[in-house]
């Protein structure tokens, strides 16, 4: 293992319940060496949870532990220093009057000065800041400031790394570079990393696991792509950007075809096999935009493709190289929504009022078990 990089630590586990000042009912965990993305809208409690893990805020009740050590319960509240957390706040929290080197060693007062300098220089070098050690934050770009903040967080050999919206203050080209650097850094850190974000793309790019948070409640945890494909309820589906939510009724199950048939208005759709749902059960179901396929995409498909629907384009909006469509389906009140490339819309000569065919990919249909 490389010198100066944290030794193997255990998982973080958290269960928090409080009703004020911000209601929170959260349950999450993050394994050592993994990155957990906390995803949710502004005001959902993500940053508050991060501050509670860091020891900067105290929950009303619950349990937080890391590495087999209890950081918080109803009888114990360890300080941030005792927890040894590496915390990077949203706007980095650098001291404006200090140089990059001084900022990087700001939390190392427990070490001899020579060791402080050694660790600070080592981490600044690892964050690609050679030659910038004497510059103050005002003399650094946003990306460089973020790298200084991460170097400071890691110089103390923390038991966990906490990142609060780490890419929100930088431009898109810098953001792409920082994504690569964090992904590479993650392979060398054997501690839990928790990143707060509202950006699903960041979670998909960087996270091993994702936890959805809304109104202070943790809705669902899992591998990001699994959550995107199988949200646990309507709130989770909306958080991951699914717009096509509909009513349906279970008709029957076909074990041979591993298919469950679903009534959708006057139509019948095949969907993934869900034998636990009784025929006659009213359900809500969802399909992602990329599950809506236009006939021209796969010309080899037979006319009798499963889940083929005739639709009428009711609204069409061009945004750059993309076209957003709202489509009307006979006997269905809610519109079917899809984003397609401008090239395809032009090829199909799509326009408001035009009728066309789409196929709803059976494997992309996800049925919720109840009206949650």
mmCIF file of C-alpha atoms in Angstrom:
data_model
loop_
_atom_site.group_PDB
_atom_site.id
_atom_site.type_symbol
_atom_site.label_atom_id
_atom_site.label_comp_id
_atom_site.label_asym_id
_atom_site.label_seq_id
_atom_site.Cartn_x
_atom_site.Cartn_y
_atom_site.Cartn_z
ATOM 1 C CA UNK A 1 0.000 0.000 0.000
ATOM 2 C CA UNK A 2 1.255 3.502 -0.809
ATOM 3 C CA UNK A 3 2.695 5.506 2.061
ATOM 4 C CA UNK A 4 0.309 8.033 3.555
ATOM 5 C CA UNK A 5 -2.845 6.399 2.249
ATOM 6 C CA UNK A 6 -5.330 5.288 4.876
ATOM 7 C CA UNK A 7 -5.281 1.688 6.025
ATOM 8 C CA UNK A 8 -8.349 -0.486 5.659
ATOM 9 C CA UNK A 9 -11.298 0.707 7.715
ATOM 10 C CA UNK A 10 -14.760 -0.746 8.237
ATOM 11 C CA UNK A 11 -18.150 0.356 7.011
ATOM 12 C CA UNK A 12 -20.172 3.367 8.037
ATOM 13 C CA UNK A 13 -23.663 2.669 9.347
ATOM 14 C CA UNK A 14 -26.281 5.293 10.165
ATOM 15 C CA UNK A 15 -29.836 5.278 11.462
ATOM 16 C CA UNK A 16 -31.244 8.684 12.381
ATOM 17 C CA UNK A 17 -34.670 9.789 13.577
ATOM 18 C CA UNK A 18 -35.608 13.375 14.364
ATOM 19 C CA UNK A 19 -38.645 15.601 13.968
ATOM 20 C CA UNK A 20 -37.010 19.052 14.260
ATOM 21 C CA UNK A 21 -35.487 21.375 13.272
ATOM 22 C CA UNK A 22 -35.318 19.341 10.039
ATOM 23 C CA UNK A 23 -37.367 16.106 9.996
ATOM 24 C CA UNK A 24 -35.071 13.188 9.220
ATOM 25 C CA UNK A 25 -35.738 9.458 9.113
ATOM 26 C CA UNK A 26 -32.630 8.063 7.482
ATOM 27 C CA UNK A 27 -31.059 4.644 7.191
ATOM 28 C CA UNK A 28 -27.878 4.174 5.163
ATOM 29 C CA UNK A 29 -24.530 2.443 5.064
ATOM 30 C CA UNK A 30 -21.321 2.710 3.066
ATOM 31 C CA UNK A 31 -18.632 0.043 2.791
ATOM 32 C CA UNK A 32 -14.955 0.868 3.095
ATOM 33 C CA UNK A 33 -13.493 1.555 -0.328
ATOM 34 C CA UNK A 34 -16.904 2.412 -1.824
ATOM 35 C CA UNK A 35 -18.489 5.725 -2.780
ATOM 36 C CA UNK A 36 -22.089 6.273 -1.714
ATOM 37 C CA UNK A 37 -23.999 9.073 -3.454
ATOM 38 C CA UNK A 38 -26.779 10.747 -1.474
ATOM 39 C CA UNK A 39 -29.177 11.987 -4.156
ATOM 40 C CA UNK A 40 -32.194 14.208 -3.693
ATOM 41 C CA UNK A 41 -33.600 17.682 -4.308
ATOM 42 C CA UNK A 42 -32.509 20.796 -2.440
ATOM 43 C CA UNK A 43 -33.826 20.825 1.119
ATOM 44 C CA UNK A 44 -34.195 17.050 1.348
ATOM 45 C CA UNK A 45 -31.701 16.718 4.223
ATOM 46 C CA UNK A 46 -28.602 15.495 2.355
ATOM 47 C CA UNK A 47 -26.157 18.078 3.688
ATOM 48 C CA UNK A 48 -27.631 17.824 7.182
ATOM 49 C CA UNK A 49 -26.899 14.084 7.184
ATOM 50 C CA UNK A 50 -23.330 14.795 6.105
ATOM 51 C CA UNK A 51 -22.880 17.260 8.971
ATOM 52 C CA UNK A 52 -24.275 14.678 11.401
ATOM 53 C CA UNK A 53 -21.767 12.084 10.174
ATOM 54 C CA UNK A 54 -18.986 14.655 10.561
ATOM 55 C CA UNK A 55 -20.123 15.434 14.116
ATOM 56 C CA UNK A 56 -20.971 19.057 13.292
ATOM 57 C CA UNK A 57 -24.673 18.525 14.051
ATOM 58 C CA UNK A 58 -26.263 16.288 16.656
ATOM 59 C CA UNK A 59 -29.358 14.230 15.787
ATOM 60 C CA UNK A 60 -32.258 13.870 18.194
ATOM 61 C CA UNK A 61 -31.881 10.094 18.282
ATOM 62 C CA UNK A 62 -30.368 7.215 16.387
ATOM 63 C CA UNK A 63 -27.017 5.564 15.813
ATOM 64 C CA UNK A 64 -23.888 6.358 13.783
ATOM 65 C CA UNK A 65 -20.875 4.046 13.750
ATOM 66 C CA UNK A 66 -17.747 3.627 11.640
ATOM 67 C CA UNK A 67 -14.962 1.118 11.845
ATOM 68 C CA UNK A 68 -16.720 -0.684 14.691
ATOM 69 C CA UNK A 69 -16.632 2.523 16.770
ATOM 70 C CA UNK A 70 -19.855 4.179 17.926
ATOM 71 C CA UNK A 71 -19.741 7.841 16.962
ATOM 72 C CA UNK A 72 -23.249 8.680 18.108
ATOM 73 C CA UNK A 73 -26.081 7.050 19.987
ATOM 74 C CA UNK A 74 -28.439 8.160 22.736
ATOM 75 C CA UNK A 75 -25.596 8.001 25.275
ATOM 76 C CA UNK A 76 -22.616 9.108 23.205
ATOM 77 C CA UNK A 77 -21.603 11.931 20.875
ATOM 78 C CA UNK A 78 -18.011 11.946 19.669
ATOM 79 C CA UNK A 79 -16.498 15.225 18.487
ATOM 80 C CA UNK A 80 -15.412 15.761 14.860
ATOM 81 C CA UNK A 81 -11.788 15.466 16.003
ATOM 82 C CA UNK A 82 -12.454 12.125 17.681
ATOM 83 C CA UNK A 83 -14.160 10.823 14.531
ATOM 84 C CA UNK A 84 -11.304 11.931 12.246
ATOM 85 C CA UNK A 85 -13.553 12.782 9.334
ATOM 86 C CA UNK A 86 -12.315 14.339 6.111
ATOM 87 C CA UNK A 87 -15.011 16.890 5.231
ATOM 88 C CA UNK A 88 -15.153 18.998 2.052
ATOM 89 C CA UNK A 89 -18.030 21.521 2.313
ATOM 90 C CA UNK A 90 -19.866 22.769 -0.749
ATOM 91 C CA UNK A 91 -17.792 25.924 -1.177
ATOM 92 C CA UNK A 92 -14.608 24.252 0.105
ATOM 93 C CA UNK A 93 -14.206 26.260 3.341
ATOM 94 C CA UNK A 94 -10.623 27.352 2.615
ATOM 95 C CA UNK A 95 -9.041 30.040 4.774
ATOM 96 C CA UNK A 96 -8.642 33.029 2.425
ATOM 97 C CA UNK A 97 -5.564 34.454 4.214
ATOM 98 C CA UNK A 98 -3.660 31.138 4.049
ATOM 99 C CA UNK A 99 -1.685 29.625 1.198
ATOM 100 C CA UNK A 100 -2.636 26.278 -0.338
ATOM 101 C CA UNK A 101 0.079 24.615 1.760
ATOM 102 C CA UNK A 102 -1.117 26.267 4.966
ATOM 103 C CA UNK A 103 -4.724 25.257 4.199
ATOM 104 C CA UNK A 104 -3.680 21.666 3.535
ATOM 105 C CA UNK A 105 -1.980 21.356 6.931
ATOM 106 C CA UNK A 106 -4.605 23.348 8.846
ATOM 107 C CA UNK A 107 -6.088 20.273 10.519
ATOM 108 C CA UNK A 108 -2.802 18.603 11.478
ATOM 109 C CA UNK A 109 -2.003 20.433 14.719
ATOM 110 C CA UNK A 110 -1.663 17.126 16.561
ATOM 111 C CA UNK A 111 1.452 16.318 14.496
ATOM 112 C CA UNK A 112 4.959 17.725 14.596
ATOM 113 C CA UNK A 113 5.456 20.612 12.154
ATOM 114 C CA UNK A 114 7.790 18.560 9.960
ATOM 115 C CA UNK A 115 5.147 15.826 9.616
ATOM 116 C CA UNK A 116 2.450 18.442 8.921
ATOM 117 C CA UNK A 117 4.501 19.851 6.049
ATOM 118 C CA UNK A 118 5.311 16.392 4.704
ATOM 119 C CA UNK A 119 1.680 15.270 4.583
ATOM 120 C CA UNK A 120 0.388 18.568 3.207
ATOM 121 C CA UNK A 121 2.971 18.611 0.404
ATOM 122 C CA UNK A 122 2.358 14.948 -0.369
ATOM 123 C CA UNK A 123 -1.393 15.419 -0.786
ATOM 124 C CA UNK A 124 -1.077 18.655 -2.734
ATOM 125 C CA UNK A 125 1.210 16.783 -5.137
ATOM 126 C CA UNK A 126 -1.293 13.927 -5.412
ATOM 127 C CA UNK A 127 -4.001 16.450 -6.217
ATOM 128 C CA UNK A 128 -1.850 17.859 -9.061
ATOM 129 C CA UNK A 129 -1.046 21.129 -7.281
ATOM 130 C CA UNK A 130 2.753 21.114 -7.546
ATOM 131 C CA UNK A 131 4.014 24.659 -7.962
ATOM 132 C CA UNK A 132 0.872 26.187 -6.435
ATOM 133 C CA UNK A 133 1.642 25.595 -2.769
ATOM 134 C CA UNK A 134 2.144 29.283 -1.909
ATOM 135 C CA UNK A 135 -0.907 30.617 -3.704
ATOM 136 C CA UNK A 136 -3.897 31.855 -1.735
ATOM 137 C CA UNK A 137 -7.433 30.668 -2.620
ATOM 138 C CA UNK A 138 -8.172 33.907 -4.521
ATOM 139 C CA UNK A 139 -5.245 33.089 -6.811
ATOM 140 C CA UNK A 140 -6.548 29.611 -7.617
ATOM 141 C CA UNK A 141 -9.283 28.463 -10.008
ATOM 142 C CA UNK A 142 -12.409 26.759 -8.683
ATOM 143 C CA UNK A 143 -11.040 23.342 -9.590
ATOM 144 C CA UNK A 144 -7.727 24.087 -7.880
ATOM 145 C CA UNK A 145 -9.525 25.270 -4.752
ATOM 146 C CA UNK A 146 -11.480 22.031 -4.684
ATOM 147 C CA UNK A 147 -8.260 20.026 -4.976
ATOM 148 C CA UNK A 148 -6.781 21.947 -2.030
ATOM 149 C CA UNK A 149 -9.905 21.189 0.028
ATOM 150 C CA UNK A 150 -9.668 17.473 -0.800
ATOM 151 C CA UNK A 151 -5.934 17.458 0.000
ATOM 152 C CA UNK A 152 -6.683 19.054 3.393
ATOM 153 C CA UNK A 153 -9.430 16.492 4.060
ATOM 154 C CA UNK A 154 -7.150 13.535 3.263
ATOM 155 C CA UNK A 155 -3.923 14.774 4.834
ATOM 156 C CA UNK A 156 -5.157 13.783 8.286
ATOM 157 C CA UNK A 157 -5.595 10.113 7.287
ATOM 158 C CA UNK A 158 -9.366 10.255 7.914
ATOM 159 C CA UNK A 159 -11.657 7.362 8.700
ATOM 160 C CA UNK A 160 -14.196 8.648 6.142
ATOM 161 C CA UNK A 161 -14.310 11.229 3.320
ATOM 162 C CA UNK A 162 -17.421 13.438 3.069
ATOM 163 C CA UNK A 163 -18.043 15.515 -0.070
ATOM 164 C CA UNK A 164 -20.870 18.058 -0.157
ATOM 165 C CA UNK A 165 -21.850 18.929 -3.759
ATOM 166 C CA UNK A 166 -18.150 18.796 -4.718
ATOM 167 C CA UNK A 167 -18.617 19.755 -8.387
ATOM 168 C CA UNK A 168 -21.325 22.413 -8.153
ATOM 169 C CA UNK A 169 -18.980 25.425 -8.214
ATOM 170 C CA UNK A 170 -16.864 24.560 -11.269
ATOM 171 C CA UNK A 171 -17.419 24.803 -15.020
ATOM 172 C CA UNK A 172 -18.280 21.754 -17.124
ATOM 173 C CA UNK A 173 -14.773 21.129 -18.538
ATOM 174 C CA UNK A 174 -13.200 21.311 -15.077
ATOM 175 C CA UNK A 175 -15.967 19.084 -13.738
ATOM 176 C CA UNK A 176 -15.075 16.339 -16.229
ATOM 177 C CA UNK A 177 -11.421 16.426 -15.121
ATOM 178 C CA UNK A 178 -12.431 16.286 -11.462
ATOM 179 C CA UNK A 179 -14.711 13.296 -12.117
ATOM 180 C CA UNK A 180 -11.718 11.373 -13.480
ATOM 181 C CA UNK A 181 -9.514 12.412 -10.575
ATOM 182 C CA UNK A 182 -12.062 11.351 -7.956
ATOM 183 C CA UNK A 183 -12.661 8.031 -9.719
ATOM 184 C CA UNK A 184 -8.906 7.379 -9.713
ATOM 185 C CA UNK A 185 -8.495 8.528 -6.113
ATOM 186 C CA UNK A 186 -11.286 6.194 -4.985
ATOM 187 C CA UNK A 187 -9.223 3.162 -6.014
ATOM 188 C CA UNK A 188 -6.466 4.144 -3.551
ATOM 189 C CA UNK A 189 -8.643 5.032 -0.554
ATOM 190 C CA UNK A 190 -9.809 2.209 1.693
ATOM 191 C CA UNK A 191 -12.359 4.283 3.580
ATOM 192 C CA UNK A 192 -16.056 5.023 3.000
ATOM 193 C CA UNK A 193 -16.654 8.026 0.727
ATOM 194 C CA UNK A 194 -20.030 9.774 0.896
ATOM 195 C CA UNK A 195 -20.904 12.343 -1.752
ATOM 196 C CA UNK A 196 -23.949 14.603 -1.624
ATOM 197 C CA UNK A 197 -25.320 15.498 -5.056
ATOM 198 C CA UNK A 198 -28.561 16.309 -6.853
ATOM 199 C CA UNK A 199 -27.026 15.233 -10.173
ATOM 200 C CA UNK A 200 -27.971 11.695 -11.238
ATOM 201 C CA UNK A 201 -25.246 11.685 -13.884
ATOM 202 C CA UNK A 202 -22.604 12.185 -11.175
ATOM 203 C CA UNK A 203 -24.021 9.281 -9.193
ATOM 204 C CA UNK A 204 -24.013 7.019 -12.250
ATOM 205 C CA UNK A 205 -20.430 7.980 -13.128
ATOM 206 C CA UNK A 206 -18.854 7.755 -9.699
ATOM 207 C CA UNK A 207 -20.946 5.909 -7.126
ATOM 208 C CA UNK A 208 -20.821 2.237 -6.164
ATOM 209 C CA UNK A 209 -24.139 2.702 -4.386
ATOM 210 C CA UNK A 210 -26.785 5.401 -4.258
ATOM 211 C CA UNK A 211 -29.331 6.395 -1.643
ATOM 212 C CA UNK A 212 -32.359 8.467 -2.649
ATOM 213 C CA UNK A 213 -33.529 11.042 -0.102
ATOM 214 C CA UNK A 214 -36.729 13.080 -0.216
ATOM 215 C CA UNK A 215 -38.298 15.233 2.507
ATOM 216 C CA UNK A 216 -35.823 13.836 5.023
ATOM 217 C CA UNK A 217 -36.647 10.185 4.297
ATOM 218 C CA UNK A 218 -34.302 7.691 2.674
ATOM 219 C CA UNK A 219 -36.453 6.087 -0.012
ATOM 220 C CA UNK A 220 -34.181 3.489 -1.602
ATOM 221 C CA UNK A 221 -30.559 2.323 -1.600
ATOM 222 C CA UNK A 222 -28.723 0.184 -4.113
ATOM 223 C CA UNK A 223 -26.554 0.120 -7.222
ATOM 224 C CA UNK A 224 -27.352 3.319 -9.163
ATOM 225 C CA UNK A 225 -28.388 1.599 -12.410
ATOM 226 C CA UNK A 226 -30.591 -0.863 -10.512
ATOM 227 C CA UNK A 227 -32.419 1.987 -8.800
ATOM 228 C CA UNK A 228 -32.799 3.799 -12.126
ATOM 229 C CA UNK A 229 -34.372 0.674 -13.660
ATOM 230 C CA UNK A 230 -36.436 -0.419 -10.642
ATOM 231 C CA UNK A 231 -37.427 2.492 -8.380
ATOM 232 C CA UNK A 232 -39.248 1.292 -5.282
ATOM 233 C CA UNK A 233 -42.194 3.698 -5.573
ATOM 234 C CA UNK A 234 -43.485 6.723 -7.448
ATOM 235 C CA UNK A 235 -41.481 9.213 -5.385
ATOM 236 C CA UNK A 236 -38.275 7.323 -6.175
ATOM 237 C CA UNK A 237 -39.226 7.113 -9.866
ATOM 238 C CA UNK A 238 -39.732 10.862 -10.027
ATOM 239 C CA UNK A 239 -36.401 11.489 -8.280
ATOM 240 C CA UNK A 240 -34.551 9.470 -10.924
ATOM 241 C CA UNK A 241 -36.248 11.405 -13.706
ATOM 242 C CA UNK A 242 -38.918 8.945 -14.828
ATOM 243 C CA UNK A 243 -41.871 10.817 -16.319
ATOM 244 C CA UNK A 244 -44.027 8.045 -17.784
ATOM 245 C CA UNK A 245 -46.135 6.821 -14.842
ATOM 246 C CA UNK A 246 -49.449 5.173 -15.613
ATOM 247 C CA UNK A 247 -52.369 3.226 -14.144
ATOM 248 C CA UNK A 248 -52.870 -0.403 -15.138
ATOM 249 C CA UNK A 249 -54.468 -3.675 -14.145
ATOM 250 C CA UNK A 250 -52.916 -7.128 -13.925
ATOM 251 C CA UNK A 251 -54.617 -9.449 -16.410
ATOM 252 C CA UNK A 252 -52.696 -12.727 -16.246
ATOM 253 C CA UNK A 253 -49.275 -14.343 -15.930
ATOM 254 C CA UNK A 254 -47.496 -16.485 -18.499
ATOM 255 C CA UNK A 255 -44.866 -18.602 -16.757
ATOM 256 C CA UNK A 256 -43.618 -20.090 -20.027
ATOM 257 C CA UNK A 257 -42.915 -16.665 -21.486
ATOM 258 C CA UNK A 258 -41.869 -15.200 -18.096
ATOM 259 C CA UNK A 259 -44.363 -12.439 -18.742
ATOM 260 C CA UNK A 260 -47.073 -10.601 -16.838
ATOM 261 C CA UNK A 261 -49.843 -9.078 -18.981
ATOM 262 C CA UNK A 262 -51.008 -5.625 -18.049
ATOM 263 C CA UNK A 263 -54.157 -3.758 -19.109
ATOM 264 C CA UNK A 264 -53.305 -0.222 -20.238
ATOM 265 C CA UNK A 265 -56.458 1.634 -21.251
ATOM 266 C CA UNK A 266 -57.863 -0.487 -24.101
ATOM 267 C CA UNK A 267 -54.443 -2.066 -24.719
ATOM 268 C CA UNK A 268 -52.649 -5.135 -23.356
ATOM 269 C CA UNK A 269 -48.928 -4.953 -22.607
ATOM 270 C CA UNK A 270 -46.380 -7.616 -21.786
ATOM 271 C CA UNK A 271 -44.137 -6.803 -18.829
ATOM 272 C CA UNK A 272 -41.565 -8.654 -16.692
ATOM 273 C CA UNK A 273 -42.942 -11.645 -14.779
ATOM 274 C CA UNK A 274 -44.546 -10.635 -11.460
ATOM 275 C CA UNK A 275 -46.553 -13.701 -10.346
ATOM 276 C CA UNK A 276 -47.033 -12.306 -6.828
ATOM 277 C CA UNK A 277 -49.488 -9.728 -8.234
ATOM 278 C CA UNK A 278 -52.976 -11.232 -8.454
ATOM 279 C CA UNK A 279 -55.010 -10.835 -11.669
ATOM 280 C CA UNK A 280 -57.458 -7.976 -11.263
ATOM 281 C CA UNK A 281 -55.044 -5.966 -9.098
ATOM 282 C CA UNK A 282 -54.887 -2.260 -9.924
ATOM 283 C CA UNK A 283 -51.295 -1.080 -10.155
ATOM 284 C CA UNK A 284 -49.133 1.876 -11.090
ATOM 285 C CA UNK A 285 -46.293 1.295 -13.495
ATOM 286 C CA UNK A 286 -43.462 3.240 -15.079
ATOM 287 C CA UNK A 287 -41.246 3.090 -18.145
ATOM 288 C CA UNK A 288 -38.089 5.173 -18.749
ATOM 289 C CA UNK A 289 -37.787 7.377 -21.822
ATOM 290 C CA UNK A 290 -35.323 4.957 -23.421
ATOM 291 C CA UNK A 291 -37.913 2.182 -23.155
ATOM 292 C CA UNK A 292 -40.080 4.008 -25.706
ATOM 293 C CA UNK A 293 -38.837 2.835 -29.108
ATOM 294 C CA UNK A 294 -39.843 4.305 -32.458
ATOM 295 C CA UNK A 295 -40.473 1.942 -35.366
ATOM 296 C CA UNK A 296 -37.674 3.397 -37.497
ATOM 297 C CA UNK A 297 -35.059 2.424 -34.918
ATOM 298 C CA UNK A 298 -35.487 -1.278 -35.634
ATOM 299 C CA UNK A 299 -36.869 -1.773 -39.136
ATOM 300 C CA UNK A 300 -36.371 -5.549 -38.855
ATOM 301 C CA UNK A 301 -39.067 -5.832 -36.170
ATOM 302 C CA UNK A 302 -42.234 -7.527 -37.280
ATOM 303 C CA UNK A 303 -45.450 -5.565 -37.522
ATOM 304 C CA UNK A 304 -46.783 -7.730 -34.682
ATOM 305 C CA UNK A 305 -44.130 -6.608 -32.182
ATOM 306 C CA UNK A 306 -45.158 -6.911 -28.556
ATOM 307 C CA UNK A 307 -46.370 -3.682 -26.982
ATOM 308 C CA UNK A 308 -46.746 -1.819 -30.273
ATOM 309 C CA UNK A 309 -48.940 1.276 -29.861
ATOM 310 C CA UNK A 310 -50.340 3.842 -32.265
ATOM 311 C CA UNK A 311 -49.786 7.359 -30.932
ATOM 312 C CA UNK A 312 -50.462 10.912 -32.028
ATOM 313 C CA UNK A 313 -47.830 13.597 -31.464
ATOM 314 C CA UNK A 314 -49.570 16.312 -29.455
ATOM 315 C CA UNK A 315 -46.532 18.487 -28.734
ATOM 316 C CA UNK A 316 -43.008 18.682 -30.089
ATOM 317 C CA UNK A 317 -40.183 20.843 -28.730
ATOM 318 C CA UNK A 318 -36.701 21.051 -30.250
ATOM 319 C CA UNK A 319 -33.853 21.714 -27.804
ATOM 320 C CA UNK A 320 -30.492 21.669 -29.560
ATOM 321 C CA UNK A 321 -29.879 18.182 -30.954
ATOM 322 C CA UNK A 322 -32.816 16.717 -29.017
ATOM 323 C CA UNK A 323 -36.575 16.707 -29.517
ATOM 324 C CA UNK A 324 -39.008 16.346 -26.631
ATOM 325 C CA UNK A 325 -42.277 14.682 -27.566
ATOM 326 C CA UNK A 326 -45.630 14.463 -25.843
ATOM 327 C CA UNK A 327 -47.877 11.817 -27.400
ATOM 328 C CA UNK A 328 -51.520 10.889 -27.020
ATOM 329 C CA UNK A 329 -52.550 7.212 -26.778
ATOM 330 C CA UNK A 330 -56.147 6.267 -27.527
ATOM 331 C CA UNK A 331 -58.114 5.413 -24.333
ATOM 332 C CA UNK A 332 -55.267 6.670 -22.065
ATOM 333 C CA UNK A 333 -55.602 10.070 -20.356
ATOM 334 C CA UNK A 334 -51.938 10.635 -19.440
ATOM 335 C CA UNK A 335 -49.494 11.544 -22.234
ATOM 336 C CA UNK A 336 -46.567 9.346 -23.245
ATOM 337 C CA UNK A 337 -43.332 11.368 -23.102
ATOM 338 C CA UNK A 338 -40.050 10.735 -24.889
ATOM 339 C CA UNK A 339 -36.813 12.467 -25.834
ATOM 340 C CA UNK A 340 -35.338 11.477 -29.193
ATOM 341 C CA UNK A 341 -32.443 12.734 -31.335
ATOM 342 C CA UNK A 342 -33.316 15.560 -33.726
ATOM 343 C CA UNK A 343 -31.908 13.386 -36.520
ATOM 344 C CA UNK A 344 -34.524 10.687 -35.862
ATOM 345 C CA UNK A 345 -37.385 13.184 -35.566
ATOM 346 C CA UNK A 346 -36.361 14.651 -38.927
ATOM 347 C CA UNK A 347 -36.107 11.195 -40.508
ATOM 348 C CA UNK A 348 -39.633 10.362 -39.308
ATOM 349 C CA UNK A 349 -40.963 13.809 -40.328
ATOM 350 C CA UNK A 350 -42.528 14.125 -36.892
ATOM 351 C CA UNK A 351 -44.812 17.085 -36.315
ATOM 352 C CA UNK A 352 -47.667 18.020 -34.001
ATOM 353 C CA UNK A 353 -50.839 16.190 -35.022
ATOM 354 C CA UNK A 354 -48.991 13.362 -36.795
ATOM 355 C CA UNK A 355 -49.710 9.706 -36.014
ATOM 356 C CA UNK A 356 -46.887 7.197 -35.683
ATOM 357 C CA UNK A 357 -46.043 3.882 -33.989
ATOM 358 C CA UNK A 358 -43.974 3.193 -30.900
ATOM 359 C CA UNK A 359 -43.009 0.033 -29.054
ATOM 360 C CA UNK A 360 -42.815 -0.061 -25.255
ATOM 361 C CA UNK A 361 -39.970 -2.424 -24.423
ATOM 362 C CA UNK A 362 -41.497 -5.098 -22.186
ATOM 363 C CA UNK A 363 -38.295 -5.527 -20.150
ATOM 364 C CA UNK A 364 -38.257 -1.802 -19.320
ATOM 365 C CA UNK A 365 -41.742 -1.735 -17.804
ATOM 366 C CA UNK A 366 -41.594 -1.633 -14.005
ATOM 367 C CA UNK A 367 -44.741 -2.274 -11.943
ATOM 368 C CA UNK A 368 -45.050 -0.899 -8.423
ATOM 369 C CA UNK A 369 -46.516 -3.338 -5.931
ATOM 370 C CA UNK A 370 -48.921 -0.760 -4.482
ATOM 371 C CA UNK A 371 -49.930 2.892 -4.633
ATOM 372 C CA UNK A 372 -47.080 4.176 -2.472
#
